[in-house]
PDB file of C-alpha atoms in Angstrom:
ATOM      1  CA  UNK W 132       3.258  -3.513   5.188  1.00  0.00           C
ATOM      2  CA  UNK W 133       1.620  -6.701   4.160  1.00  0.00           C
ATOM      3  CA  UNK W 134      -1.523  -6.786   6.250  1.00  0.00           C
ATOM      4  CA  UNK W 135      -4.920  -6.394   4.954  1.00  0.00           C
ATOM      5  CA  UNK W 136      -4.325  -4.186   1.963  1.00  0.00           C
ATOM      6  CA  UNK W 137      -0.785  -5.004   1.524  1.00  0.00           C
ATOM      7  CA  UNK W 138      -1.287  -8.842   1.480  1.00  0.00           C
ATOM      8  CA  UNK W 139      -3.806  -8.723  -1.366  1.00  0.00           C
ATOM      9  CA  UNK W 140      -1.817  -6.041  -3.230  1.00  0.00           C
ATOM     10  CA  UNK W 141       1.224  -8.324  -3.243  1.00  0.00           C
ATOM     11  CA  UNK W 142      -0.877 -11.116  -4.756  1.00  0.00           C
ATOM     12  CA  UNK W 143      -2.359  -8.826  -7.337  1.00  0.00           C
ATOM     13  CA  UNK W 144       0.908  -7.514  -8.406  1.00  0.00           C
ATOM     14  CA  UNK W 145       2.517 -10.999  -8.759  1.00  0.00           C
ATOM     15  CA  UNK W 146      -0.517 -12.343 -10.638  1.00  0.00           C
ATOM     16  CA  UNK W 147      -0.281  -9.315 -12.918  1.00  0.00           C
ATOM     17  CA  UNK W 148       3.345 -10.121 -13.742  1.00  0.00           C
ATOM     18  CA  UNK W 149       5.546  -7.975 -11.445  1.00  0.00           C
ATOM     19  CA  UNK W 150       8.530 -10.205 -10.880  1.00  0.00           C
ATOM     20  CA  UNK W 151      10.644  -8.194  -8.277  1.00  0.00           C
ATOM     21  CA  UNK W 152       9.086  -7.008  -5.104  1.00  0.00           C
ATOM     22  CA  UNK W 153      10.400  -6.081  -1.470  1.00  0.00           C
ATOM     23  CA  UNK W 154       8.105  -6.426   1.424  1.00  0.00           C
ATOM     24  CA  UNK W 155       8.629  -4.997   4.826  1.00  0.00           C
ATOM     25  CA  UNK W 156       6.551  -5.921   7.926  1.00  0.00           C
ATOM     26  CA  UNK W 157       7.447  -6.711  11.480  1.00  0.00           C
ATOM     27  CA  UNK W 158       4.381  -8.692  12.334  1.00  0.00           C
ATOM     28  CA  UNK W 159       3.772 -12.499  12.426  1.00  0.00           C
ATOM     29  CA  UNK W 160       0.378 -14.057  11.349  1.00  0.00           C
ATOM     30  CA  UNK W 161      -2.119 -14.272  14.002  1.00  0.00           C
ATOM     31  CA  UNK W 162      -5.520 -15.890  14.002  1.00  0.00           C
ATOM     32  CA  UNK W 163      -7.597 -12.704  13.540  1.00  0.00           C
ATOM     33  CA  UNK W 164      -5.573 -11.928  10.337  1.00  0.00           C
ATOM     34  CA  UNK W 165      -6.805 -14.974   8.546  1.00  0.00           C
ATOM     35  CA  UNK W 166     -10.376 -13.493   8.090  1.00  0.00           C
ATOM     36  CA  UNK W 167      -9.287 -10.313   6.215  1.00  0.00           C
ATOM     37  CA  UNK W 168      -5.697 -10.879   4.938  1.00  0.00           C
ATOM     38  CA  UNK W 169      -4.127 -13.184   2.404  1.00  0.00           C
ATOM     39  CA  UNK W 170      -3.185 -15.749   4.989  1.00  0.00           C
ATOM     40  CA  UNK W 171      -4.362 -19.255   5.916  1.00  0.00           C
ATOM     41  CA  UNK W 172      -4.308 -21.073   9.262  1.00  0.00           C
ATOM     42  CA  UNK W 173      -1.318 -23.021   8.318  1.00  0.00           C
ATOM     43  CA  UNK W 174       0.747 -19.716   8.344  1.00  0.00           C
ATOM     44  CA  UNK W 175       0.030 -18.748  11.927  1.00  0.00           C
ATOM     45  CA  UNK W 176       3.126 -17.713  13.832  1.00  0.00           C
ATOM     46  CA  UNK W 177       5.149 -17.100  10.689  1.00  0.00           C
ATOM     47  CA  UNK W 178       6.430 -13.677   9.713  1.00  0.00           C
ATOM     48  CA  UNK W 179       3.773 -12.037   7.560  1.00  0.00           C
ATOM     49  CA  UNK W 180       6.399 -11.320   4.862  1.00  0.00           C
ATOM     50  CA  UNK W 181       7.450 -14.994   4.637  1.00  0.00           C
ATOM     51  CA  UNK W 182       3.854 -16.135   4.636  1.00  0.00           C
ATOM     52  CA  UNK W 183       2.637 -13.761   1.998  1.00  0.00           C
ATOM     53  CA  UNK W 184       5.622 -14.389  -0.333  1.00  0.00           C
ATOM     54  CA  UNK W 185       5.109 -18.224  -0.020  1.00  0.00           C
ATOM     55  CA  UNK W 186       1.446 -17.940  -0.827  1.00  0.00           C
ATOM     56  CA  UNK W 187       2.018 -15.661  -3.715  1.00  0.00           C
ATOM     57  CA  UNK W 188       4.738 -17.880  -5.250  1.00  0.00           C
ATOM     58  CA  UNK W 189       2.169 -20.724  -4.908  1.00  0.00           C
ATOM     59  CA  UNK W 190      -0.562 -18.859  -6.657  1.00  0.00           C
ATOM     60  CA  UNK W 191       1.332 -17.464  -9.463  1.00  0.00           C
ATOM     61  CA  UNK W 192       2.405 -19.526 -12.623  1.00  0.00           C
ATOM     62  CA  UNK W 193       5.551 -17.616 -13.361  1.00  0.00           C
ATOM     63  CA  UNK W 194       8.791 -17.196 -11.198  1.00  0.00           C
ATOM     64  CA  UNK W 195       8.710 -14.177  -8.878  1.00  0.00           C
ATOM     65  CA  UNK W 196      11.547 -12.773  -6.785  1.00  0.00           C
ATOM     66  CA  UNK W 197      10.084 -11.475  -3.392  1.00  0.00           C
ATOM     67  CA  UNK W 198      12.610 -10.085  -0.958  1.00  0.00           C
ATOM     68  CA  UNK W 199      11.307 -10.106   2.646  1.00  0.00           C
ATOM     69  CA  UNK W 200      12.463  -7.859   5.542  1.00  0.00           C
ATOM     70  CA  UNK W 201      10.804  -8.934   8.906  1.00  0.00           C
ATOM     71  CA  UNK W 202      11.130  -5.580  10.719  1.00  0.00           C
ATOM     72  CA  UNK W 203       9.709  -2.191  10.996  1.00  0.00           C
ATOM     73  CA  UNK W 204      10.300   0.137   7.912  1.00  0.00           C
ATOM     74  CA  UNK W 205      12.313   2.960   9.305  1.00  0.00           C
ATOM     75  CA  UNK W 206      13.493   4.784   6.165  1.00  0.00           C
ATOM     76  CA  UNK W 207      15.888   2.128   4.932  1.00  0.00           C
ATOM     77  CA  UNK W 208      17.267   2.976   1.241  1.00  0.00           C
ATOM     78  CA  UNK W 209      14.745   2.600  -1.529  1.00  0.00           C
ATOM     79  CA  UNK W 210      17.285   3.274  -4.307  1.00  0.00           C
ATOM     80  CA  UNK W 211      16.587   0.035  -6.158  1.00  0.00           C
ATOM     81  CA  UNK W 212      12.780   0.512  -6.365  1.00  0.00           C
ATOM     82  CA  UNK W 213      10.953   2.318  -8.987  1.00  0.00           C
ATOM     83  CA  UNK W 214       7.623   2.096  -7.073  1.00  0.00           C
ATOM     84  CA  UNK W 215       7.077   2.605  -3.443  1.00  0.00           C
ATOM     85  CA  UNK W 216       3.789   1.618  -1.916  1.00  0.00           C
ATOM     86  CA  UNK W 217       3.151   2.632   1.748  1.00  0.00           C
ATOM     87  CA  UNK W 218       0.442   0.466   3.469  1.00  0.00           C
ATOM     88  CA  UNK W 219       1.286   0.967   7.036  1.00  0.00           C
ATOM     89  CA  UNK W 220      -1.241   1.514   9.775  1.00  0.00           C
ATOM     90  CA  UNK W 221       0.327   4.769  11.094  1.00  0.00           C
ATOM     91  CA  UNK W 222       1.388   8.171   9.743  1.00  0.00           C
ATOM     92  CA  UNK W 223       4.992   7.738  10.935  1.00  0.00           C
ATOM     93  CA  UNK W 224       5.602   4.732   8.700  1.00  0.00           C
ATOM     94  CA  UNK W 225       3.949   6.644   5.711  1.00  0.00           C
ATOM     95  CA  UNK W 226       6.319   9.602   6.432  1.00  0.00           C
ATOM     96  CA  UNK W 227       9.389   7.408   6.451  1.00  0.00           C
ATOM     97  CA  UNK W 228       8.599   5.735   3.291  1.00  0.00           C
ATOM     98  CA  UNK W 229       7.702   9.063   1.669  1.00  0.00           C
ATOM     99  CA  UNK W 230      10.902  10.695   2.795  1.00  0.00           C
ATOM    100  CA  UNK W 231      13.111   7.885   1.647  1.00  0.00           C
ATOM    101  CA  UNK W 232      11.268   7.708  -1.803  1.00  0.00           C
ATOM    102  CA  UNK W 233      12.089  11.312  -2.322  1.00  0.00           C
ATOM    103  CA  UNK W 234      15.795  10.711  -1.529  1.00  0.00           C
ATOM    104  CA  UNK W 235      15.871   7.649  -3.869  1.00  0.00           C
ATOM    105  CA  UNK W 236      17.592   8.071  -7.126  1.00  0.00           C
ATOM    106  CA  UNK W 237      15.322   5.536  -8.982  1.00  0.00           C
ATOM    107  CA  UNK W 238      11.852   5.886  -7.342  1.00  0.00           C
ATOM    108  CA  UNK W 239       9.385   7.518  -9.612  1.00  0.00           C
ATOM    109  CA  UNK W 240       5.921   6.596  -8.066  1.00  0.00           C
ATOM    110  CA  UNK W 241       4.748   6.810  -4.555  1.00  0.00           C
ATOM    111  CA  UNK W 242       1.393   5.216  -3.569  1.00  0.00           C
ATOM    112  CA  UNK W 243      -0.284   5.531  -0.150  1.00  0.00           C
ATOM    113  CA  UNK W 244      -3.264   3.286   0.587  1.00  0.00           C
ATOM    114  CA  UNK W 245      -5.561   4.090   3.481  1.00  0.00           C
ATOM    115  CA  UNK W 246      -8.839   2.783   4.892  1.00  0.00           C
ATOM    116  CA  UNK W 247     -11.019   3.165   7.975  1.00  0.00           C
ATOM    117  CA  UNK W 248     -14.360   1.390   8.400  1.00  0.00           C
ATOM    118  CA  UNK W 249     -16.020   1.487   5.028  1.00  0.00           C
ATOM    119  CA  UNK W 250     -13.980   4.341   3.661  1.00  0.00           C
ATOM    120  CA  UNK W 251     -11.079   3.754   1.155  1.00  0.00           C
ATOM    121  CA  UNK W 252      -8.506   6.454   0.128  1.00  0.00           C
ATOM    122  CA  UNK W 253      -5.587   5.981  -2.255  1.00  0.00           C
ATOM    123  CA  UNK W 254      -3.143   8.706  -2.922  1.00  0.00           C
ATOM    124  CA  UNK W 255      -0.390   8.619  -5.577  1.00  0.00           C
ATOM    125  CA  UNK W 256       2.160  10.987  -6.861  1.00  0.00           C
ATOM    126  CA  UNK W 257       5.170  11.389  -9.013  1.00  0.00           C
ATOM    127  CA  UNK W 258       7.866  11.600  -6.427  1.00  0.00           C
ATOM    128  CA  UNK W 259       9.901  14.072  -8.587  1.00  0.00           C
ATOM    129  CA  UNK W 260       6.875  16.643  -8.672  1.00  0.00           C
ATOM    130  CA  UNK W 261       8.010  19.015  -5.951  1.00  0.00           C
ATOM    131  CA  UNK W 262       4.650  20.881  -5.824  1.00  0.00           C
ATOM    132  CA  UNK W 263       2.635  17.678  -5.483  1.00  0.00           C
ATOM    133  CA  UNK W 264       5.068  16.251  -2.883  1.00  0.00           C
ATOM    134  CA  UNK W 265       4.666  19.492  -0.849  1.00  0.00           C
ATOM    135  CA  UNK W 266       0.786  19.199  -0.971  1.00  0.00           C
ATOM    136  CA  UNK W 267       1.008  15.494   0.034  1.00  0.00           C
ATOM    137  CA  UNK W 268       3.211  16.115   2.899  1.00  0.00           C
ATOM    138  CA  UNK W 269       1.434  19.197   4.199  1.00  0.00           C
ATOM    139  CA  UNK W 270      -2.185  17.822   3.884  1.00  0.00           C
ATOM    140  CA  UNK W 271      -1.767  14.107   4.249  1.00  0.00           C
ATOM    141  CA  UNK W 272       1.217  13.790   6.573  1.00  0.00           C
ATOM    142  CA  UNK W 273       1.531  16.869   8.740  1.00  0.00           C
ATOM    143  CA  UNK W 274      -2.244  17.713   8.337  1.00  0.00           C
ATOM    144  CA  UNK W 275      -3.402  14.280   9.653  1.00  0.00           C
ATOM    145  CA  UNK W 276      -3.800  13.918  13.474  1.00  0.00           C
ATOM    146  CA  UNK W 277      -4.871  10.527  14.810  1.00  0.00           C
ATOM    147  CA  UNK W 278      -6.492   9.428  11.520  1.00  0.00           C
ATOM    148  CA  UNK W 279      -6.215   5.700  12.297  1.00  0.00           C
ATOM    149  CA  UNK W 280      -9.226   4.000  13.446  1.00  0.00           C
ATOM    150  CA  UNK W 281      -9.667   1.056  15.873  1.00  0.00           C
ATOM    151  CA  UNK W 282      -8.662  -2.323  14.279  1.00  0.00           C
ATOM    152  CA  UNK W 283     -12.209  -3.526  14.521  1.00  0.00           C
ATOM    153  CA  UNK W 284     -13.124  -0.772  12.047  1.00  0.00           C
ATOM    154  CA  UNK W 285     -10.547  -1.629   9.694  1.00  0.00           C
ATOM    155  CA  UNK W 286     -10.925  -5.273   9.140  1.00  0.00           C
ATOM    156  CA  UNK W 287     -13.732  -5.696   6.423  1.00  0.00           C
ATOM    157  CA  UNK W 288     -12.586  -8.099   3.725  1.00  0.00           C
ATOM    158  CA  UNK W 289     -14.448  -6.209   0.884  1.00  0.00           C
ATOM    159  CA  UNK W 290     -12.967  -2.981   2.019  1.00  0.00           C
ATOM    160  CA  UNK W 291      -9.352  -4.337   1.644  1.00  0.00           C
ATOM    161  CA  UNK W 292     -10.019  -5.845  -1.843  1.00  0.00           C
ATOM    162  CA  UNK W 293     -10.875  -2.543  -3.449  1.00  0.00           C
ATOM    163  CA  UNK W 294      -7.535  -0.484  -2.536  1.00  0.00           C
ATOM    164  CA  UNK W 295      -5.514  -3.465  -3.542  1.00  0.00           C
ATOM    165  CA  UNK W 296      -7.278  -3.437  -6.980  1.00  0.00           C
ATOM    166  CA  UNK W 297      -6.885   0.408  -7.338  1.00  0.00           C
ATOM    167  CA  UNK W 298      -3.203   0.353  -6.386  1.00  0.00           C
ATOM    168  CA  UNK W 299      -2.488  -2.441  -8.837  1.00  0.00           C
ATOM    169  CA  UNK W 300      -4.254  -0.581 -11.433  1.00  0.00           C
ATOM    170  CA  UNK W 301      -2.041   2.486 -10.743  1.00  0.00           C
ATOM    171  CA  UNK W 302       0.972   0.341 -11.198  1.00  0.00           C
ATOM    172  CA  UNK W 303      -0.378  -0.751 -14.673  1.00  0.00           C
ATOM    173  CA  UNK W 304      -1.097   2.770 -15.578  1.00  0.00           C
ATOM    174  CA  UNK W 305       2.464   3.904 -14.486  1.00  0.00           C
ATOM    175  CA  UNK W 306       4.025   1.104 -16.744  1.00  0.00           C
ATOM    176  CA  UNK W 307       1.943   2.269 -19.694  1.00  0.00           C
ATOM    177  CA  UNK W 308       2.486   5.899 -19.178  1.00  0.00           C
ATOM    178  CA  UNK W 309      -1.151   6.751 -18.411  1.00  0.00           C
ATOM    179  CA  UNK W 310      -2.249   9.516 -16.119  1.00  0.00           C
ATOM    180  CA  UNK W 311      -3.030   8.380 -12.480  1.00  0.00           C
ATOM    181  CA  UNK W 312      -5.332  10.281  -9.925  1.00  0.00           C
ATOM    182  CA  UNK W 313      -3.750  12.094  -7.122  1.00  0.00           C
ATOM    183  CA  UNK W 314      -6.490  11.173  -4.712  1.00  0.00           C
ATOM    184  CA  UNK W 315      -9.255   8.508  -5.040  1.00  0.00           C
ATOM    185  CA  UNK W 316     -11.880   8.015  -2.139  1.00  0.00           C
ATOM    186  CA  UNK W 317     -14.631   5.564  -2.138  1.00  0.00           C
ATOM    187  CA  UNK W 318     -17.257   5.110   0.741  1.00  0.00           C
ATOM    188  CA  UNK W 319     -19.112   1.774   0.849  1.00  0.00           C
ATOM    189  CA  UNK W 320     -21.857   3.357   2.864  1.00  0.00           C
ATOM    190  CA  UNK W 321     -22.973   5.711   0.147  1.00  0.00           C
ATOM    191  CA  UNK W 322     -21.808   4.518  -3.230  1.00  0.00           C
ATOM    192  CA  UNK W 323     -22.439   8.123  -4.567  1.00  0.00           C
ATOM    193  CA  UNK W 324     -19.511   9.500  -2.412  1.00  0.00           C
ATOM    194  CA  UNK W 325     -16.752   8.773  -4.897  1.00  0.00           C
ATOM    195  CA  UNK W 326     -13.973  11.218  -5.544  1.00  0.00           C
ATOM    196  CA  UNK W 327     -11.163  11.081  -7.968  1.00  0.00           C
ATOM    197  CA  UNK W 328      -8.873  14.100  -8.358  1.00  0.00           C
ATOM    198  CA  UNK W 329      -6.019  14.394 -10.687  1.00  0.00           C
ATOM    199  CA  UNK W 330      -2.835  16.223  -9.428  1.00  0.00           C
ATOM    200  CA  UNK W 331      -2.470  20.013 -10.033  1.00  0.00           C
ATOM    201  CA  UNK W 332      -0.433  20.816 -13.100  1.00  0.00           C
TER     202      UNK W 332
END
């Protein structure tokens, strides 16, 4: 998805030097997207994938190859991708991406970014780690019922920039062989409520 978190994550990844990305999103840009997503008024009515790809290429000094799929993601093959980032606004989309990533011969890292109101959560795991995959699926897919909040509680610009930064830093850590937390939670209402938990060994 290339909505609030996804559009800024795409921008950050291209500015960091990632040269090959694939984007899935079925939505078109609407006026209410302009305040909290990486779109401008000139993009109104365009598919989000096309609009964000165009803007990222305009803001990036190097060449970048961005594939765009203007459709729902429903488990299409991810065999060509090393990293899968699930930024959908529903559990079913995350489940489809997770299961496709597990089947992929080449995917190594799976990242799931979520937010509601002023709470940000980013999950990441080595997709080949069976124990961690089981924990993620049980606790964060099957164990989540109606987690999504109303759109009015998800559209805070400073909230979407933080997970985009965290996700981009995880990509950097993955490339450099550094350890990545399994779960990171940040609450803007109380800055002391910060949680970073490494995966169980």
